[in-house]
Amino acid sequence: MKIIAYPPYDALLGEKELNLELKGVTLWDLLQALAAKYPAFAQELPEESTDEALRSRLLPLGPGRVYSVADVLGNNDIVKLFPPVSGG
């Protein structure tokens, strides 16, 4: 699977794109695996594994959608790690 990290997550992961051989894992499992490998990234994840908690810190985007923490991902999936934004 391909992970595309936008600022500030690219700096925390050390690169903008990662290719991982994972399949059948949930989005939350993926994020926990990244947190274990990249401790600086772990600080960006909420303790609670809910969509609301995650989306307040990070938007996990897929083609035309926002992933849920329970979504099962495959090797051909693309996950974009995008910061939440707000306007006024």
mmCIF file of N, CA and C in Angstrom:
data_model
loop_
_atom_site.group_PDB
_atom_site.id
_atom_site.type_symbol
_atom_site.label_atom_id
_atom_site.label_comp_id
_atom_site.label_asym_id
_atom_site.label_seq_id
_atom_site.Cartn_x
_atom_site.Cartn_y
_atom_site.Cartn_z
ATOM 1 N N MET A 1 0.842 -1.166 0.000
ATOM 2 C CA MET A 1 0.000 0.000 0.000
ATOM 3 C C MET A 1 0.885 1.226 0.000
ATOM 4 N N LYS A 2 0.358 2.277 -0.534
ATOM 5 C CA LYS A 2 1.118 3.526 -0.610
ATOM 6 C C LYS A 2 0.569 4.507 0.414
ATOM 7 N N ILE A 3 1.486 5.087 1.183
ATOM 8 C CA ILE A 3 1.150 6.123 2.153
ATOM 9 C C ILE A 3 1.740 7.426 1.630
ATOM 10 N N ILE A 4 0.920 8.445 1.489
ATOM 11 C CA ILE A 4 1.390 9.765 1.072
ATOM 12 C C ILE A 4 1.157 10.709 2.244
ATOM 13 N N ALA A 5 2.239 11.262 2.758
ATOM 14 C CA ALA A 5 2.163 12.110 3.948
ATOM 15 C C ALA A 5 2.350 13.575 3.576
ATOM 16 N N TYR A 6 1.401 14.385 3.987
ATOM 17 C CA TYR A 6 1.479 15.834 3.795
ATOM 18 C C TYR A 6 2.005 16.467 5.085
ATOM 19 N N PRO A 7 2.571 17.684 4.973
ATOM 20 C CA PRO A 7 3.090 18.350 6.176
ATOM 21 C C PRO A 7 1.979 18.489 7.221
ATOM 22 N N PRO A 8 2.291 18.255 8.459
ATOM 23 C CA PRO A 8 3.593 18.007 9.084
ATOM 24 C C PRO A 8 3.979 16.539 9.158
ATOM 25 N N TYR A 9 3.104 15.647 8.666
ATOM 26 C CA TYR A 9 3.339 14.211 8.828
ATOM 27 C C TYR A 9 4.536 13.707 8.036
ATOM 28 N N ASP A 10 4.843 14.335 6.905
ATOM 29 C CA ASP A 10 6.007 13.904 6.123
ATOM 30 C C ASP A 10 7.293 14.056 6.928
ATOM 31 N N ALA A 11 7.416 15.142 7.672
ATOM 32 C CA ALA A 11 8.613 15.352 8.498
ATOM 33 C C ALA A 11 8.676 14.331 9.630
ATOM 34 N N LEU A 12 7.536 13.975 10.179
ATOM 35 C CA LEU A 12 7.502 13.017 11.282
ATOM 36 C C LEU A 12 7.829 11.602 10.825
ATOM 37 N N LEU A 13 7.497 11.297 9.567
ATOM 38 C CA LEU A 13 7.788 9.975 9.008
ATOM 39 C C LEU A 13 9.121 9.937 8.271
ATOM 40 N N GLY A 14 9.707 11.099 8.055
ATOM 41 C CA GLY A 14 11.009 11.153 7.390
ATOM 42 C C GLY A 14 10.953 11.147 5.881
ATOM 43 N N GLU A 15 9.782 11.038 5.304
ATOM 44 C CA GLU A 15 9.625 11.095 3.849
ATOM 45 C C GLU A 15 8.164 11.316 3.485
ATOM 46 N N LYS A 16 7.962 11.753 2.253
ATOM 47 C CA LYS A 16 6.605 12.066 1.792
ATOM 48 C C LYS A 16 5.825 10.815 1.398
ATOM 49 N N GLU A 17 6.500 9.820 0.841
ATOM 50 C CA GLU A 17 5.814 8.604 0.403
ATOM 51 C C GLU A 17 6.466 7.365 0.991
ATOM 52 N N LEU A 18 5.623 6.449 1.421
ATOM 53 C CA LEU A 18 6.067 5.155 1.930
ATOM 54 C C LEU A 18 5.307 4.073 1.185
ATOM 55 N N ASN A 19 5.974 2.992 0.878
ATOM 56 C CA ASN A 19 5.320 1.826 0.303
ATOM 57 C C ASN A 19 5.457 0.683 1.295
ATOM 58 N N LEU A 20 4.324 0.140 1.711
ATOM 59 C CA LEU A 20 4.310 -0.927 2.705
ATOM 60 C C LEU A 20 3.616 -2.154 2.147
ATOM 61 N N GLU A 21 4.083 -3.317 2.559
ATOM 62 C CA GLU A 21 3.459 -4.581 2.177
ATOM 63 C C GLU A 21 2.553 -5.032 3.317
ATOM 64 N N LEU A 22 1.372 -4.503 3.341
ATOM 65 C CA LEU A 22 0.381 -4.864 4.356
ATOM 66 C C LEU A 22 -0.941 -5.112 3.661
ATOM 67 N N LYS A 23 -1.658 -6.113 4.112
ATOM 68 C CA LYS A 23 -3.011 -6.301 3.591
ATOM 69 C C LYS A 23 -3.872 -6.886 4.694
ATOM 70 N N GLY A 24 -5.126 -6.561 4.639
ATOM 71 C CA GLY A 24 -6.051 -7.064 5.631
ATOM 72 C C GLY A 24 -5.921 -6.419 6.996
ATOM 73 N N VAL A 25 -5.315 -5.239 7.044
ATOM 74 C CA VAL A 25 -5.209 -4.504 8.307
ATOM 75 C C VAL A 25 -6.192 -3.342 8.271
ATOM 76 N N THR A 26 -6.632 -2.935 9.434
ATOM 77 C CA THR A 26 -7.507 -1.768 9.491
ATOM 78 C C THR A 26 -6.653 -0.506 9.405
ATOM 79 N N LEU A 27 -7.311 0.592 9.131
ATOM 80 C CA LEU A 27 -6.601 1.869 9.116
ATOM 81 C C LEU A 27 -5.939 2.110 10.470
ATOM 82 N N TRP A 28 -6.650 1.824 11.558
ATOM 83 C CA TRP A 28 -6.077 2.045 12.893
ATOM 84 C C TRP A 28 -4.833 1.179 13.098
ATOM 85 N N ASP A 29 -4.870 -0.081 12.617
ATOM 86 C CA ASP A 29 -3.690 -0.956 12.703
ATOM 87 C C ASP A 29 -2.514 -0.343 11.946
ATOM 88 N N LEU A 30 -2.788 0.190 10.766
ATOM 89 C CA LEU A 30 -1.746 0.836 9.970
ATOM 90 C C LEU A 30 -1.138 2.007 10.730
ATOM 91 N N LEU A 31 -1.985 2.860 11.283
ATOM 92 C CA LEU A 31 -1.488 4.031 12.005
ATOM 93 C C LEU A 31 -0.685 3.623 13.235
ATOM 94 N N GLN A 32 -1.115 2.570 13.916
ATOM 95 C CA GLN A 32 -0.366 2.079 15.074
ATOM 96 C C GLN A 32 0.990 1.512 14.650
ATOM 97 N N ALA A 33 1.043 0.840 13.503
ATOM 98 C CA ALA A 33 2.313 0.318 12.989
ATOM 99 C C ALA A 33 3.261 1.465 12.639
ATOM 100 N N LEU A 34 2.730 2.516 12.022
ATOM 101 C CA LEU A 34 3.559 3.688 11.716
ATOM 102 C C LEU A 34 4.046 4.353 12.999
ATOM 103 N N ALA A 35 3.182 4.431 14.001
ATOM 104 C CA ALA A 35 3.558 5.043 15.280
ATOM 105 C C ALA A 35 4.662 4.245 15.968
ATOM 106 N N ALA A 36 4.613 2.922 15.853
ATOM 107 C CA ALA A 36 5.646 2.082 16.468
ATOM 108 C C ALA A 36 6.991 2.264 15.775
ATOM 109 N N LYS A 37 6.955 2.445 14.468
ATOM 110 C CA LYS A 37 8.203 2.597 13.701
ATOM 111 C C LYS A 37 8.736 4.027 13.744
ATOM 112 N N TYR A 38 7.843 5.000 13.846
ATOM 113 C CA TYR A 38 8.219 6.418 13.834
ATOM 114 C C TYR A 38 7.653 7.091 15.091
ATOM 115 N N PRO A 39 8.398 7.088 16.189
ATOM 116 C CA PRO A 39 7.896 7.626 17.464
ATOM 117 C C PRO A 39 7.395 9.070 17.389
ATOM 118 N N ALA A 40 7.996 9.896 16.559
ATOM 119 C CA ALA A 40 7.529 11.286 16.441
ATOM 120 C C ALA A 40 6.099 11.322 15.897
ATOM 121 N N PHE A 41 5.767 10.397 15.015
ATOM 122 C CA PHE A 41 4.422 10.313 14.455
ATOM 123 C C PHE A 41 3.409 9.887 15.520
ATOM 124 N N ALA A 42 3.845 9.072 16.464
ATOM 125 C CA ALA A 42 2.954 8.570 17.513
ATOM 126 C C ALA A 42 2.318 9.705 18.301
ATOM 127 N N GLN A 43 3.030 10.795 18.441
ATOM 128 C CA GLN A 43 2.516 11.937 19.198
ATOM 129 C C GLN A 43 1.312 12.587 18.519
ATOM 130 N N GLU A 44 1.143 12.353 17.227
ATOM 131 C CA GLU A 44 0.028 12.942 16.487
ATOM 132 C C GLU A 44 -1.253 12.122 16.576
ATOM 133 N N LEU A 45 -1.143 10.889 17.060
ATOM 134 C CA LEU A 45 -2.329 10.035 17.124
ATOM 135 C C LEU A 45 -3.061 10.209 18.444
ATOM 136 N N PRO A 46 -4.383 10.177 18.393
ATOM 137 C CA PRO A 46 -5.138 10.245 19.647
ATOM 138 C C PRO A 46 -5.041 8.912 20.383
ATOM 139 N N GLU A 47 -5.289 8.928 21.665
ATOM 140 C CA GLU A 47 -5.296 7.687 22.440
ATOM 141 C C GLU A 47 -6.521 6.849 22.107
ATOM 142 N N GLU A 48 -7.598 7.511 21.787
ATOM 143 C CA GLU A 48 -8.866 6.857 21.505
ATOM 144 C C GLU A 48 -8.947 6.503 20.019
ATOM 145 N N SER A 49 -9.337 5.277 19.711
ATOM 146 C CA SER A 49 -9.387 4.840 18.315
ATOM 147 C C SER A 49 -10.776 5.028 17.711
ATOM 148 N N THR A 50 -11.258 6.270 17.743
ATOM 149 C CA THR A 50 -12.547 6.581 17.119
ATOM 150 C C THR A 50 -12.310 7.512 15.935
ATOM 151 N N ASP A 51 -13.256 7.515 15.016
ATOM 152 C CA ASP A 51 -13.139 8.404 13.858
ATOM 153 C C ASP A 51 -13.089 9.863 14.291
ATOM 154 N N GLU A 52 -13.936 10.220 15.230
ATOM 155 C CA GLU A 52 -13.985 11.612 15.681
ATOM 156 C C GLU A 52 -12.651 12.046 16.290
ATOM 157 N N ALA A 53 -12.085 11.210 17.144
ATOM 158 C CA ALA A 53 -10.803 11.550 17.775
ATOM 159 C C ALA A 53 -9.696 11.650 16.732
ATOM 160 N N LEU A 54 -9.664 10.694 15.797
ATOM 161 C CA LEU A 54 -8.616 10.710 14.775
ATOM 162 C C LEU A 54 -8.748 11.925 13.869
ATOM 163 N N ARG A 55 -9.951 12.201 13.407
ATOM 164 C CA ARG A 55 -10.148 13.293 12.443
ATOM 165 C C ARG A 55 -9.923 14.675 13.038
ATOM 166 N N SER A 56 -9.864 14.764 14.350
ATOM 167 C CA SER A 56 -9.508 16.041 14.965
ATOM 168 C C SER A 56 -7.999 16.279 14.901
ATOM 169 N N ARG A 57 -7.231 15.217 14.593
ATOM 170 C CA ARG A 57 -5.770 15.311 14.551
ATOM 171 C C ARG A 57 -5.193 15.038 13.164
ATOM 172 N N LEU A 58 -5.921 14.220 12.370
ATOM 173 C CA LEU A 58 -5.392 13.760 11.087
ATOM 174 C C LEU A 58 -6.554 13.298 10.223
ATOM 175 N N LEU A 59 -6.522 13.637 8.930
ATOM 176 C CA LEU A 59 -7.540 13.150 7.996
ATOM 177 C C LEU A 59 -6.923 12.060 7.126
ATOM 178 N N PRO A 60 -7.387 10.821 7.265
ATOM 179 C CA PRO A 60 -6.892 9.734 6.421
ATOM 180 C C PRO A 60 -7.730 9.662 5.140
ATOM 181 N N LEU A 61 -7.192 10.156 4.060
ATOM 182 C CA LEU A 61 -7.941 10.257 2.808
ATOM 183 C C LEU A 61 -7.616 9.113 1.867
ATOM 184 N N GLY A 62 -8.648 8.644 1.169
ATOM 185 C CA GLY A 62 -8.488 7.674 0.101
ATOM 186 C C GLY A 62 -9.075 8.273 -1.157
ATOM 187 N N PRO A 63 -9.092 7.521 -2.241
ATOM 188 C CA PRO A 63 -9.661 8.041 -3.480
ATOM 189 C C PRO A 63 -11.143 8.401 -3.311
ATOM 190 N N GLY A 64 -11.430 9.689 -3.223
ATOM 191 C CA GLY A 64 -12.796 10.163 -3.129
ATOM 192 C C GLY A 64 -13.477 9.952 -1.792
ATOM 193 N N ARG A 65 -12.706 9.708 -0.736
ATOM 194 C CA ARG A 65 -13.339 9.450 0.556
ATOM 195 C C ARG A 65 -12.393 9.692 1.715
ATOM 196 N N VAL A 66 -12.975 9.743 2.895
ATOM 197 C CA VAL A 66 -12.200 9.784 4.136
ATOM 198 C C VAL A 66 -12.319 8.398 4.755
ATOM 199 N N TYR A 67 -11.181 7.772 5.049
ATOM 200 C CA TYR A 67 -11.208 6.442 5.653
ATOM 201 C C TYR A 67 -11.697 6.497 7.097
ATOM 202 N N SER A 68 -12.293 5.402 7.522
ATOM 203 C CA SER A 68 -12.701 5.196 8.904
ATOM 204 C C SER A 68 -11.633 4.344 9.595
ATOM 205 N N VAL A 69 -11.522 4.448 10.912
ATOM 206 C CA VAL A 69 -10.513 3.672 11.640
ATOM 207 C C VAL A 69 -10.720 2.169 11.462
ATOM 208 N N ALA A 70 -11.947 1.736 11.199
ATOM 209 C CA ALA A 70 -12.245 0.312 11.062
ATOM 210 C C ALA A 70 -12.141 -0.198 9.628
ATOM 211 N N ASP A 71 -11.906 0.678 8.657
ATOM 212 C CA ASP A 71 -11.795 0.242 7.263
ATOM 213 C C ASP A 71 -10.618 -0.710 7.095
ATOM 214 N N VAL A 72 -10.862 -1.807 6.387
ATOM 215 C CA VAL A 72 -9.809 -2.777 6.106
ATOM 216 C C VAL A 72 -9.116 -2.363 4.817
ATOM 217 N N LEU A 73 -7.788 -2.322 4.872
ATOM 218 C CA LEU A 73 -6.983 -1.855 3.744
ATOM 219 C C LEU A 73 -6.279 -3.018 3.063
ATOM 220 N N GLY A 74 -6.015 -2.840 1.777
ATOM 221 C CA GLY A 74 -5.292 -3.846 1.010
ATOM 222 C C GLY A 74 -4.005 -3.283 0.446
ATOM 223 N N ASN A 75 -3.210 -4.152 -0.157
ATOM 224 C CA ASN A 75 -1.910 -3.752 -0.700
ATOM 225 C C ASN A 75 -2.010 -2.707 -1.795
ATOM 226 N N ASN A 76 -3.121 -2.646 -2.508
ATOM 227 C CA ASN A 76 -3.255 -1.693 -3.608
ATOM 228 C C ASN A 76 -3.865 -0.362 -3.185
ATOM 229 N N ASP A 77 -4.167 -0.224 -1.915
ATOM 230 C CA ASP A 77 -4.786 1.014 -1.434
ATOM 231 C C ASP A 77 -3.775 2.144 -1.298
ATOM 232 N N ILE A 78 -4.289 3.362 -1.417
ATOM 233 C CA ILE A 78 -3.501 4.578 -1.198
ATOM 234 C C ILE A 78 -4.134 5.305 -0.022
ATOM 235 N N VAL A 79 -3.299 5.659 0.955
ATOM 236 C CA VAL A 79 -3.765 6.402 2.122
ATOM 237 C C VAL A 79 -2.990 7.707 2.179
ATOM 238 N N LYS A 80 -3.719 8.813 2.121
ATOM 239 C CA LYS A 80 -3.092 10.131 2.235
ATOM 240 C C LYS A 80 -3.309 10.639 3.653
ATOM 241 N N LEU A 81 -2.220 11.010 4.310
ATOM 242 C CA LEU A 81 -2.289 11.555 5.664
ATOM 243 C C LEU A 81 -2.287 13.066 5.543
ATOM 244 N N PHE A 82 -3.437 13.653 5.780
ATOM 245 C CA PHE A 82 -3.650 15.074 5.548
ATOM 246 C C PHE A 82 -4.046 15.734 6.861
ATOM 247 N N PRO A 83 -3.534 16.924 7.141
ATOM 248 C CA PRO A 83 -3.919 17.589 8.390
ATOM 249 C C PRO A 83 -5.352 18.115 8.310
ATOM 250 N N PRO A 84 -6.063 18.081 9.432
ATOM 251 C CA PRO A 84 -7.397 18.681 9.428
ATOM 252 C C PRO A 84 -7.258 20.191 9.282
ATOM 253 N N VAL A 85 -8.158 20.777 8.557
ATOM 254 C CA VAL A 85 -8.116 22.225 8.348
ATOM 255 C C VAL A 85 -9.474 22.805 8.710
ATOM 256 N N SER A 86 -9.470 24.055 9.042
ATOM 257 C CA SER A 86 -10.736 24.735 9.293
ATOM 258 C C SER A 86 -10.638 26.140 8.745
ATOM 259 N N GLY A 87 -11.749 26.670 8.420
ATOM 260 C CA GLY A 87 -11.776 28.025 7.867
ATOM 261 C C GLY A 87 -12.682 28.908 8.703
ATOM 262 N N GLY A 88 -12.672 30.154 8.338
ATOM 263 C CA GLY A 88 -13.505 31.022 9.151
ATOM 264 C C GLY A 88 -14.137 32.115 8.376
#
